[in-house]
Amino acid sequence: MKKSFLFLFFIALFSNVMASPKIIRIGTKNIDLVLQVAESGRVYQTYLGSKFKNESDLELLPWYVHAATDGSAVRRGWEVYSTSGNEDFFEPALSIHHNDGNASTYLYYISSESHSIPGGTETTLVLRDNKYPVEVTMHYQAYENENVIKAWTEIKHQEKKPIVMDTYASSMIYFERSSYFLNEFNGDWATEMSMSSQQLQRGKKVIDTKLGSRAAMHTQPFFQIGLDQPVQENQGEVVLGTIGWTGNFRFTFEVDNVDNLRVISGINPYASAYELNPNEVFQTPEFIFTLSQNGTGEASRNLQAWARKYQLKDGMGTRMTLLNNWENTGFNFNEEILSKLMKETKQLGADMFLLDDGWFANKYPRKNDHAGLGDWEVTHDKLPGGIPALVRYAKEAGVKFGIWIEPEMENPKSELYEKHPDWVIENPSRETYYYRNQLVLDLSNPKVQDYVFGVVDKIMTENPDIAYFKWDCNSPITNIYSPYLKEKQSQLYVNHVRGVYNVFKRVKEKYPNLPMMMCSGGGGRCDYEALKYFTEFWCSDDTNPIERCYIQWGFSQFMPAKAMCAHVTSWNKATSVKFRTDVASMCKLGFDIGLKELSADELSYCQSAISNWNRLKPAILEGEQYRLVSPYETNHMAVNYVDAQKQKAVLFAYDIHPRYGEKIMKVKLQGLDPDKRYKVEEINLMPNRRSTLAENGKTFSGDYLMRIGLSALTTGQAQSKVIELTAE
Ligand code: DGJ
């Protein structure tokens, strides 16, 4: 009985390899990613693009492409996870030194299976080297309605000693098109997500970072590719990709000798050759991508809907408006000032007061960014009643209370550093370089993970009414050395990020309903792995509304509005409070401004803007977003949102810097029901101001509004209109 079972098992395994061609279809409503097992048993991508109508057509796809331009019969496959040391002469996904020093790996099909997951199907594909006991399992989760595919890989082996992995990508995808146009998202502190385009030429283009503690600063972990033509908003085939890794990442775009493109995404292997022990499973981060035949507008809506449903912490939940004190008081506050600000929060109509940096440390009080970070005890002189008193003031004012922390970091001028000098990433044999006067704690060390988790846990245990955390992370890793990892220093970049996730996981497990903002010296942390643990992220410290138009346009390419925190501040006082608020209102609205700075009219305007925003949450936070007028292509910007029933829509229209005599076009809406009739009302008006919108108060069909549009833009500098549309 046992014998015959084994016999059948081997027959099944053998016939799996031999039955050729075996086709693995990873599909969503509109996309097909097709893999094929060749006669040799190696697995190739045969297709990635719009969905096939007939399953039988997949068999016609050749597993190889011609690999020579002179017409000779050289054939090369697009190996699904290409490896080092074989006949593929381009960048591999996996590069291993086996423990006998051999640098080649060949992977062969072992098995594959598919099963349902919420919202789609997961396919796993097991591959194994035929000479070395190395096994690779590729995972693909395909989300049917959102047309998003998430791919990651697990690597393990049973060699006698550890193997060294020099490259270990999450996944790779290929395209055979006439041309490829890449959009990337560069920047710096206060200039996040600045979009630029280029045509990819033969050779490699790499987008990567080496910041250690966050994914982004000089470039963000996102890309768009226009296939056959430059990326456009409403037409053309585009791919949008991102990686869920809160550390060094790398995208490699390589156009080969016959003008095919391969895209390899993963952890940046820079200074990170990874020694993998026998039987240890190395799991790569998730590479997340979508493909659309109708431009980036549809592709972004795919990602936004997917993120809300499946990735973001409390993605389907609501979000709170808040008043933050960072831009208003900086480090200069006391109990009296804070209690006043909580009353102002209530007066404004916001849900929560958020206390920022500067509330902690006693031996080295946190008066500025030079000291105190790491000592998470309230500064007694400054706040004698401690957090409990602050929570009480908030309660008395009738608002919620949230608090800022930066628990992964410390100033060397802190009691923590004095007690545990070996908990920090710092190179003992070199001069220390301080970024914002601080150092990064060594999260590869489980004791340090306990400590960081303990920071949140202690605050929450002592003050269970705290309603929100803003979790900051201001410094990249600057002095790469872990006292904990000793001779395994090349694991530090990877294990540090894993340690960060261990902490995030524990916090989420214990406090599943606690909303949290992820922040990293502005918008340096905004990746989809960390967002499993955070309800939202801070897009940028740059709250100048003009700059914010570009930053928010950039992040909206990949992120839903409910995850993007936008605050009204005093940056660029040359613009009106209305303009600043209208710009912030297209995202998750908050304020960070003293009410004394506002005139009575401005205050009353802000109050009504918050109440309008609350009413429009179903459209702005849960609805579909349509980017209508690009600040990159015009001197304006316009975006509209439509709720799920197409009953309510809201149009945000901004005049950024129109030119004299410029022809002003009407804004054509998108996503409405053409057969419904919508009443058009301009909202967010300053007190005693009448709407100047020609169509205000009138009713139009959705068809008219999408075909002809509204006169929402003007020649005014830094002007805005918010227009509510209600179906009758
Ligand atoms: C950087 C953040 O981006 C700011 O919003 C603020 O929280 C400061 N850190 C506080 O130090």
XYZ file of C-alpha atoms and ligand atoms in Angstrom:
739
model
C 0.000 0.000 0.000
C 2.763 2.329 1.101
C 4.949 1.289 -1.819
C 2.267 1.787 -4.429
C 1.524 5.226 -2.998
C 5.172 6.187 -3.337
C 5.254 4.817 -6.851
C 2.232 6.918 -7.824
C 3.785 9.976 -6.199
C 6.956 9.653 -8.270
C 4.981 9.028 -11.450
C 2.982 12.185 -10.742
C 6.108 14.204 -10.066
C 7.876 12.837 -13.128
C 4.925 13.381 -15.435
C 4.626 16.927 -14.137
C 8.090 17.681 -15.434
C 7.680 15.753 -18.648
C 4.144 16.759 -19.588
C 4.985 19.611 -21.824
C 4.045 22.284 -22.343
C 2.669 22.837 -18.872
C 1.092 26.221 -18.715
C 0.584 28.227 -15.551
C -1.884 31.023 -15.943
C -1.909 33.785 -13.347
C -4.870 35.898 -14.249
C -7.122 38.684 -13.047
C -10.169 40.192 -14.730
C -8.035 42.102 -17.261
C -4.495 40.736 -17.010
C -2.751 37.490 -17.863
C 0.694 36.503 -16.706
C 1.515 33.211 -18.396
C 4.347 30.859 -17.472
C 5.347 27.709 -19.258
C 7.417 24.700 -18.340
C 9.697 23.932 -21.294
C 10.791 20.420 -22.310
C 13.931 20.898 -20.235
C 11.842 21.482 -17.122
C 12.914 25.117 -16.824
C 10.126 27.664 -16.455
C 9.668 30.730 -18.642
C 7.364 33.716 -18.805
C 5.592 33.512 -22.150
C 3.256 36.447 -21.720
C 2.309 39.437 -19.575
C -0.408 41.723 -20.847
C -4.132 42.112 -21.409
C -6.292 39.064 -20.840
C -6.673 36.302 -23.413
C -10.194 35.365 -24.471
C -9.371 31.732 -25.262
C -7.467 29.539 -22.867
C -6.314 27.402 -25.796
C -4.391 30.356 -27.280
C -1.961 30.218 -24.376
C -0.525 27.032 -25.840
C 0.518 28.904 -28.971
C 2.838 31.186 -27.056
C 6.457 30.142 -27.609
C 8.551 29.737 -24.466
C 11.525 31.328 -26.222
C 12.255 34.585 -27.968
C 14.837 35.052 -30.691
C 17.949 36.177 -28.966
C 19.952 37.304 -31.975
C 19.273 40.198 -34.311
C 21.101 38.711 -37.323
C 18.398 36.144 -38.005
C 20.395 33.201 -36.670
C 18.470 30.635 -34.708
C 19.641 31.636 -31.237
C 16.739 31.240 -28.858
C 16.513 32.356 -25.296
C 13.699 32.026 -22.794
C 12.535 34.572 -20.279
C 13.262 32.468 -17.261
C 10.736 33.150 -14.557
C 13.424 33.619 -11.933
C 16.677 33.812 -13.801
C 19.799 32.632 -12.040
C 23.511 33.263 -12.231
C 26.002 31.205 -14.162
C 23.859 29.988 -17.047
C 23.274 30.935 -20.690
C 21.300 34.068 -19.828
C 23.807 36.878 -20.070
C 21.716 39.550 -18.406
C 20.943 40.550 -14.840
C 19.759 37.551 -12.772
C 17.114 37.498 -10.065
C 19.059 35.026 -7.961
C 22.775 34.715 -7.596
C 24.201 32.143 -5.203
C 27.608 30.908 -4.202
C 27.029 27.330 -3.135
C 29.090 26.109 -0.245
C 31.608 24.445 -2.567
C 32.140 27.855 -4.196
C 30.177 27.064 -7.359
C 28.418 30.191 -8.665
C 25.849 28.577 -10.949
C 22.241 27.712 -10.207
C 19.754 26.079 -12.600
C 16.150 25.857 -11.505
C 13.709 23.182 -12.720
C 10.005 22.807 -12.285
C 8.863 20.618 -9.402
C 5.229 21.518 -8.845
C 2.669 24.260 -8.916
C -0.758 24.785 -7.445
C -3.399 27.440 -7.092
C -5.879 28.166 -4.361
C -8.353 30.887 -3.512
C -7.485 33.788 -1.260
C -9.766 36.676 -0.310
C -10.302 38.623 -3.535
C -8.370 36.330 -5.839
C -6.079 33.386 -6.362
C -2.657 32.485 -5.083
C -0.404 30.423 -7.315
C 2.758 28.835 -6.015
C 5.473 27.433 -8.162
C 8.229 25.249 -6.743
C 11.572 25.075 -8.554
C 14.687 23.139 -7.633
C 18.277 22.952 -8.775
C 19.153 19.524 -10.208
C 22.706 19.524 -8.799
C 22.400 21.367 -5.514
C 19.639 21.005 -2.923
C 18.378 24.557 -3.426
C 14.650 25.173 -3.652
C 12.824 28.286 -4.724
C 9.102 28.793 -4.218
C 7.515 31.630 -6.126
C 4.232 33.076 -4.918
C 1.806 35.083 -6.997
C -1.364 36.518 -5.549
C -3.666 37.758 -8.280
C -6.512 40.053 -7.198
C -9.309 39.545 -9.685
C -11.244 42.807 -9.659
C -8.394 45.146 -8.856
C -6.042 43.640 -11.454
C -3.171 43.691 -9.015
C -0.563 40.953 -8.746
C 1.641 40.555 -5.710
C 4.725 38.384 -6.153
C 7.369 37.174 -3.724
C 9.793 34.309 -3.427
C 11.055 31.927 -0.785
C 14.516 30.436 -1.006
C 15.840 27.544 1.050
C 18.449 24.801 0.773
C 19.815 21.684 2.392
C 23.482 22.126 1.555
C 25.846 21.155 4.312
C 26.948 24.675 5.156
C 25.403 28.092 4.559
C 25.174 29.336 0.988
C 25.870 32.964 0.143
C 23.187 34.807 -1.763
C 24.562 37.828 -3.592
C 21.244 38.742 -5.234
C 17.789 37.605 -4.154
C 15.071 39.458 -6.001
C 11.367 39.250 -5.232
C 10.389 38.617 -8.815
C 11.029 39.476 -12.420
C 8.780 40.330 -15.346
C 9.505 40.784 -19.050
C 8.105 42.749 -21.975
C 8.636 42.552 -25.707
C 7.574 45.935 -27.087
C 8.794 48.535 -29.535
C 9.801 50.980 -26.801
C 9.635 51.512 -23.039
C 9.151 54.779 -21.181
C 9.919 54.949 -17.485
C 8.405 57.354 -14.964
C 10.336 57.582 -11.737
C 9.658 59.514 -8.546
C 12.668 61.330 -7.167
C 13.104 64.012 -4.578
C 14.527 64.767 -1.188
C 13.260 66.049 2.121
C 10.400 68.445 1.202
C 10.432 67.567 -2.501
C 9.058 64.042 -2.350
C 7.586 62.265 -5.387
C 8.791 64.543 -8.086
C 7.921 62.782 -11.310
C 10.276 62.525 -14.309
C 10.243 60.462 -17.490
C 12.769 58.931 -19.798
C 12.848 56.423 -22.585
C 14.724 53.291 -21.612
C 17.630 52.506 -23.901
C 19.658 49.315 -24.161
C 21.481 48.540 -20.970
C 20.435 48.969 -17.384
C 18.650 51.692 -15.514
C 18.617 51.183 -11.755
C 16.405 52.854 -9.176
C 17.581 52.055 -5.676
C 18.209 53.375 -2.194
C 20.724 52.628 0.547
C 19.110 54.359 3.509
C 18.717 51.296 5.716
C 15.901 52.419 7.990
C 13.412 53.618 5.374
C 12.763 53.046 1.711
C 12.847 56.564 0.452
C 14.422 59.944 0.379
C 16.184 60.664 -2.891
C 13.960 58.321 -4.805
C 10.751 56.515 -3.911
C 9.935 52.799 -4.298
C 7.578 53.273 -7.225
C 7.766 53.166 -11.007
C 5.557 53.377 -14.060
C 6.377 52.036 -17.503
C 4.641 53.089 -20.685
C 4.722 50.224 -23.191
C 5.144 51.311 -26.823
C 4.480 54.927 -25.853
C 5.127 57.389 -23.025
C 2.991 57.004 -19.927
C -0.342 58.749 -20.225
C -3.209 59.290 -17.827
C -6.125 57.903 -19.823
C -4.743 55.843 -22.649
C -2.014 53.405 -23.516
C -0.679 50.321 -21.833
C 1.121 51.006 -18.572
C 2.631 49.011 -15.741
C 2.755 50.415 -12.212
C 5.048 48.700 -9.735
C 6.171 49.057 -6.149
C 7.938 47.040 -3.511
C 6.884 46.455 0.090
C 10.198 46.893 1.872
C 11.004 49.513 4.485
C 14.675 49.558 3.644
C 17.120 49.385 0.757
C 15.285 48.430 -2.421
C 16.306 48.069 -6.039
C 14.455 48.058 -9.339
C 16.554 47.095 -12.345
C 15.217 47.820 -15.819
C 17.334 46.132 -18.439
C 16.782 46.390 -22.159
C 18.636 43.517 -23.789
C 20.334 42.981 -27.155
C 17.018 42.396 -28.946
C 15.204 45.265 -27.199
C 13.222 43.221 -24.730
C 12.811 44.606 -21.242
C 13.230 42.781 -17.969
C 12.250 44.335 -14.669
C 13.790 42.879 -11.536
C 12.489 44.066 -8.184
C 13.733 43.291 -4.742
C 15.846 44.169 -1.764
C 18.927 46.091 -2.764
C 21.736 43.547 -2.309
C 24.190 46.400 -1.727
C 26.519 45.435 1.177
C 24.107 42.617 1.936
C 25.466 39.294 0.701
C 23.190 37.019 2.696
C 24.451 33.829 4.314
C 21.534 31.432 4.308
C 21.720 28.519 6.728
C 20.522 25.037 5.737
C 16.709 24.830 6.089
C 16.358 28.538 6.830
C 13.656 30.057 4.624
C 14.511 33.411 3.115
C 11.347 35.250 2.207
C 11.718 38.232 -0.102
C 9.497 41.309 0.115
C 6.359 41.569 -1.973
C 6.573 43.136 -5.393
C 3.187 44.601 -6.234
C 2.167 45.587 -9.732
C -0.772 46.317 -11.956
C -1.194 46.712 -15.665
C -3.753 48.787 -17.494
C -4.636 49.297 -21.134
C -6.120 52.699 -20.285
C -3.296 54.652 -18.769
C -2.204 55.460 -15.260
C -5.601 56.767 -14.123
C -7.118 53.292 -14.208
C -3.908 51.680 -12.945
C -3.840 53.977 -9.907
C -7.474 53.235 -9.162
C -6.566 49.527 -9.280
C -3.851 50.001 -6.689
C -5.912 52.360 -4.537
C -8.876 49.967 -4.377
C -6.595 46.989 -3.735
C -4.735 48.806 -0.964
C -7.956 49.782 0.788
C -9.343 46.259 0.615
C -6.309 44.090 1.170
C -3.185 45.865 2.339
C -3.596 49.009 4.375
C -4.214 48.738 8.118
C -7.942 49.340 8.579
C -8.130 50.036 4.869
C -11.918 50.027 4.839
C -12.246 52.069 8.022
C -12.743 55.773 8.347
C -10.105 58.378 9.211
C -10.006 61.194 11.786
C -9.326 64.864 11.178
C -6.772 66.310 13.565
C -4.935 69.343 14.846
C -1.183 68.769 15.180
C 1.160 71.161 17.013
C 4.502 70.658 15.250
C 4.393 73.576 12.815
C 2.662 75.739 15.387
C 4.726 75.318 18.575
C 7.705 73.168 17.623
C 9.301 72.104 20.922
C 7.948 75.120 22.814
C 4.879 74.085 24.727
C 3.668 73.301 28.228
C 0.498 71.900 29.731
C -1.338 75.170 29.495
C -0.518 75.641 25.827
C -1.507 72.076 25.019
C -4.766 72.251 26.896
C -5.553 75.435 24.934
C -4.720 73.669 21.689
C -7.110 70.858 22.579
C -9.862 73.407 23.021
C -8.870 74.873 19.655
C -9.137 71.398 18.159
C -12.712 71.265 19.345
C -13.432 74.789 18.163
C -12.108 73.920 14.741
C -14.294 70.834 14.597
C -11.406 68.355 14.254
C -11.632 64.914 15.860
C -8.263 64.721 17.569
C -5.342 66.672 18.952
C -1.956 65.233 18.015
C 0.994 66.085 20.267
C 4.274 66.046 18.317
C 7.948 65.857 19.254
C 9.283 67.412 22.478
C 7.233 65.924 25.327
C 9.789 63.515 26.813
C 13.148 63.000 28.593
C 14.349 64.380 31.909
C 18.102 64.002 32.336
C 18.529 65.449 28.834
C 15.160 67.069 28.182
C 14.026 67.129 24.585
C 14.163 70.913 24.063
C 15.415 70.539 20.506
C 16.581 67.712 18.282
C 19.982 67.421 19.975
C 18.996 65.448 23.070
C 16.538 63.196 24.814
C 15.484 60.902 21.985
C 15.220 57.419 23.471
C 14.057 58.486 26.943
C 10.300 58.023 26.721
C 9.334 59.500 30.090
C 7.377 62.738 30.084
C 9.524 65.800 30.875
C 8.231 66.529 34.403
C 9.108 70.246 34.407
C 7.304 70.789 31.154
C 4.309 68.512 31.659
C 3.936 67.891 35.423
C 0.668 65.991 35.045
C 2.215 63.575 32.557
C 0.311 61.967 29.711
C -2.706 61.216 31.961
C -3.288 64.940 32.416
C -3.085 65.494 28.652
C -5.556 62.697 27.995
C -7.838 64.290 30.587
C -7.599 67.741 28.976
C -8.484 66.187 25.659
C -11.493 64.470 27.202
C -12.601 67.711 28.813
C -12.250 69.479 25.489
C -14.259 66.728 23.806
C -11.552 65.547 21.417
C -9.327 62.512 21.091
C -5.647 62.534 21.935
C -2.776 61.229 19.818
C 0.965 61.273 20.434
C 4.245 61.348 18.474
C 7.042 58.828 19.016
C 10.276 57.929 17.261
C 11.152 54.729 19.094
C 13.690 53.273 16.646
C 16.174 56.078 17.219
C 18.140 57.808 19.950
C 20.261 60.847 20.536
C 23.689 59.957 21.906
C 22.772 62.514 24.558
C 20.226 60.268 26.207
C 20.001 57.944 29.179
C 19.239 55.116 26.796
C 22.583 55.540 25.055
C 24.355 55.719 28.402
C 22.702 52.513 29.578
C 22.911 50.528 26.350
C 25.665 51.813 24.080
C 25.619 48.430 22.327
C 21.990 48.782 21.235
C 22.825 51.241 18.551
C 24.097 50.895 15.002
C 27.447 52.600 15.275
C 30.831 51.764 13.903
C 33.246 51.348 16.827
C 36.357 51.853 14.740
C 35.319 54.981 12.873
C 34.218 58.492 13.514
C 30.441 58.593 13.950
C 28.358 60.508 11.450
C 25.137 61.857 12.936
C 22.090 62.533 10.825
C 19.820 64.976 12.695
C 22.040 64.417 15.749
C 20.789 60.893 16.215
C 21.546 57.229 15.699
C 19.471 54.241 14.632
C 18.820 51.486 17.160
C 19.935 48.029 16.113
C 16.645 46.280 15.399
C 18.432 43.095 14.327
C 18.834 42.555 18.088
C 15.710 40.925 19.611
C 16.313 42.734 22.916
C 16.137 46.051 21.108
C 12.943 44.898 19.385
C 11.458 44.209 22.832
C 12.502 47.632 23.984
C 10.930 49.397 20.969
C 7.701 47.435 21.297
C 7.798 48.297 24.990
C 7.815 52.031 24.239
C 4.379 51.797 22.623
C 3.111 49.162 25.000
C 4.023 51.155 28.106
C 2.406 54.340 26.833
C -0.734 52.422 25.864
C -0.904 50.371 29.044
C -0.612 53.484 31.179
C -2.924 55.525 28.943
C -5.381 53.213 27.199
C -7.353 56.204 25.939
C -4.620 57.296 23.575
C -6.321 57.212 20.207
C -3.478 57.569 17.713
C 0.277 57.401 17.212
C 2.466 59.314 14.820
C 5.532 57.073 14.422
C 8.506 58.970 13.071
C 11.888 57.785 11.807
C 14.157 60.661 10.971
C 17.564 59.159 10.365
C 18.829 56.763 7.742
C 21.421 54.263 8.978
C 24.682 56.144 8.931
C 27.404 54.040 10.578
C 26.773 50.531 9.434
C 27.829 48.176 12.200
C 25.794 45.994 14.522
C 27.384 44.953 17.822
C 24.772 42.190 17.944
C 25.477 40.582 14.557
C 29.217 40.419 15.167
C 30.862 38.768 12.126
C 27.549 38.633 10.199
C 27.532 42.328 9.362
C 26.316 41.773 5.815
C 22.944 40.624 7.225
C 22.400 43.937 9.001
C 20.447 45.858 6.385
C 18.047 42.941 5.902
C 17.749 41.810 9.503
C 17.274 45.349 10.753
C 14.180 45.760 8.550
C 12.891 42.359 9.629
C 13.330 43.493 13.225
C 11.307 46.613 12.465
C 8.515 44.390 11.105
C 8.624 42.172 14.188
C 7.914 45.241 16.261
C 5.199 46.551 13.922
C 3.559 43.114 13.987
C 3.523 42.946 17.763
C 2.038 46.429 17.993
C -0.680 45.561 15.486
C -1.458 42.275 17.200
C -1.859 43.916 20.578
C -3.503 47.125 19.333
C -5.347 46.133 16.159
C -7.653 49.133 16.247
C -5.109 51.794 16.973
C -4.781 54.201 14.040
C -1.162 55.100 13.309
C 0.546 57.556 11.008
C 3.838 56.486 9.511
C 6.302 59.301 9.099
C 9.946 59.478 8.215
C 11.274 63.004 8.246
C 8.449 63.819 5.851
C 7.522 61.159 3.296
C 10.458 58.768 3.601
C 8.370 55.784 4.635
C 5.465 55.021 2.394
C 5.864 51.423 1.286
C 3.120 48.838 1.160
C 4.668 46.422 3.652
C 4.831 48.991 6.429
C 1.331 50.123 5.481
C -0.002 46.758 6.658
C 0.671 48.176 10.106
C -0.206 51.838 9.567
C -3.484 53.432 8.624
C -1.848 56.397 6.895
C 1.452 58.140 6.176
C 2.841 61.651 6.205
C 3.519 62.691 2.607
C 5.967 65.507 3.244
C 7.039 68.184 5.694
C 6.541 70.530 2.787
C 3.030 71.839 3.323
C 3.342 74.776 0.955
C 0.135 74.133 -1.006
C 1.774 74.844 -4.352
C 4.406 72.172 -3.745
C 1.817 69.892 -2.188
C -0.108 69.819 -5.469
C 2.850 68.061 -7.098
C 3.620 65.853 -4.086
C 0.009 64.706 -3.737
C -0.342 64.207 -7.487
C 2.762 62.013 -7.265
C 1.673 59.875 -4.309
C -1.849 59.509 -5.716
C -0.325 57.469 -8.544
C 0.119 54.614 -6.062
C -1.721 55.449 -2.858
C -5.345 55.930 -1.851
C -6.338 59.359 -0.534
C -7.208 57.953 2.881
C -3.586 56.935 3.452
C -2.132 60.318 2.504
C -1.963 62.803 5.397
C -2.164 66.436 4.362
C -2.174 69.305 6.871
C -3.026 72.956 6.617
C -0.108 74.998 7.984
C 1.510 78.414 7.671
C 3.879 77.358 4.919
C 3.469 79.846 2.073
C 1.357 82.445 3.791
C 1.173 84.259 0.483
C -1.564 81.793 -0.391
C -4.975 81.967 1.239
C -6.103 79.705 4.062
C -8.826 78.560 1.689
C -6.307 77.486 -0.951
C -4.179 75.683 1.641
C -7.227 73.897 3.041
C -8.669 72.984 -0.334
C -5.350 71.404 -1.325
C -5.195 69.369 1.908
C -8.845 68.348 1.533
C -8.142 66.068 -1.422
C -6.291 63.763 1.007
C -6.682 62.871 4.694
C -7.325 66.316 6.089
C -5.577 67.724 9.140
C -4.445 71.090 10.513
C -1.192 72.222 12.057
C -1.740 75.903 12.627
C -2.535 78.129 15.616
C -6.060 79.453 15.484
C -4.749 82.868 16.520
C -3.263 83.054 13.037
C -6.720 82.885 11.524
C -9.172 85.762 11.119
C -12.746 85.146 12.248
C -13.750 84.539 8.631
C -10.886 82.136 8.048
C -11.751 80.197 11.171
C -15.350 79.912 10.160
C -14.245 78.859 6.663
C -12.011 76.100 8.182
C -14.850 74.875 10.375
C -17.148 74.511 7.410
C -14.364 72.923 5.321
C -13.930 70.219 7.993
C -17.625 69.562 8.159
C -17.830 69.405 4.341
C -14.899 67.005 4.290
C -16.599 64.787 6.867
C -19.753 64.732 4.777
C -17.785 63.880 1.636
C -15.715 61.090 3.201
C -17.582 58.340 1.300
C -16.390 59.887 -1.970
C -12.920 61.144 -0.964
C -11.860 58.251 1.241
C -13.773 55.306 -0.181
C -14.575 56.420 -3.725
C -12.764 56.254 -7.028
C -10.270 58.976 -7.807
C -9.934 60.541 -11.262
C -6.971 62.780 -11.995
C -8.292 65.275 -14.520
C -5.789 68.089 -15.005
C -2.096 67.520 -14.385
C 0.113 70.147 -12.731
C 2.967 68.674 -14.773
C 1.225 69.446 -18.070
C -0.694 72.611 -17.235
C -0.612 75.493 -14.758
C -3.526 73.956 -12.866
C -4.549 70.744 -11.214
C -7.939 69.040 -10.897
C -9.055 65.773 -9.374
C -12.514 64.359 -8.793
C -13.795 61.577 -6.561
C -16.985 59.573 -7.019
C -18.599 57.406 -4.348
C -19.455 53.743 -4.938
C -23.099 54.405 -5.865
C -22.177 57.312 -8.169
C -24.533 59.438 -6.100
C -22.005 61.887 -4.761
C -18.918 63.322 -6.352
C -16.510 66.080 -5.457
C -14.269 68.068 -7.748
C -11.116 69.788 -6.487
C -9.827 72.376 -8.940
C -6.650 74.378 -8.326
C -5.145 77.278 -10.257
C -1.472 77.026 -9.450
C 0.281 79.657 -11.537
C -1.721 80.475 -14.658
C -0.072 82.639 -17.313
C -1.454 85.951 -18.499
C -3.873 85.435 -21.352
C -3.842 81.689 -20.952
C -6.790 79.862 -22.488
C -8.759 78.373 -19.626
C -10.424 75.072 -20.402
C -13.453 73.604 -18.711
C -12.740 70.602 -16.473
C -14.400 67.437 -17.770
C -15.324 65.128 -14.932
C -14.897 61.368 -14.991
C -16.504 58.357 -13.374
C -20.027 59.785 -13.089
C -23.133 57.920 -14.164
C -23.915 59.420 -17.609
C -27.618 58.791 -17.090
C -27.916 60.434 -13.693
C -28.512 64.139 -13.189
C -26.190 65.897 -10.764
C -26.771 69.126 -8.905
C -23.597 71.246 -8.963
C -22.768 73.289 -5.864
C -19.576 75.087 -5.038
C -18.671 74.515 -1.383
C -15.741 75.601 0.829
C -16.573 79.253 0.179
C -15.225 81.988 2.434
C -18.008 83.577 4.524
C -19.998 86.162 2.589
C -18.442 85.121 -0.693
C -20.704 84.036 -3.505
C -19.676 81.355 -5.902
C -18.197 82.577 -9.176
C -18.754 79.200 -10.793
C -20.926 79.713 -13.880
C -22.682 76.379 -13.382
C -23.263 76.789 -9.654
C -26.705 75.666 -8.464
C -27.610 74.092 -11.810
C -28.245 70.462 -12.651
C -26.595 68.538 -15.479
C -26.500 64.995 -16.671
C -23.401 62.991 -15.860
C -22.931 62.691 -19.604
C -22.823 66.495 -20.004
C -20.437 66.919 -17.086
C -18.061 64.324 -18.501
C -18.357 65.604 -22.095
C -18.406 69.364 -21.569
C -17.355 69.871 -17.964
C -17.415 72.744 -15.495
C -15.761 76.172 -15.534
C -13.850 75.308 -12.400
C -10.470 76.810 -13.335
C -9.569 80.496 -13.542
C -6.671 82.807 -14.310
C -6.195 83.620 -10.611
C -2.919 82.680 -8.899
C -3.226 80.018 -6.170
C -7.016 79.898 -6.330
C -9.202 76.887 -5.764
C -12.707 75.613 -6.078
C -14.302 72.637 -4.355
C -17.477 71.503 -6.086
C -19.946 69.004 -4.720
C -22.094 67.031 -7.139
C -25.182 65.262 -5.903
C -27.262 62.909 -8.014
C -30.984 63.643 -7.908
C 9.811 65.004 11.151
C 8.360 64.960 10.789
O 8.217 64.862 9.406
C 7.659 66.207 11.341
O 6.307 66.176 10.962
C 7.815 66.259 12.821
O 7.103 65.227 13.438
C 9.285 66.215 13.190
N 9.951 65.094 12.595
C 9.453 66.154 14.687
O 10.749 66.028 15.045
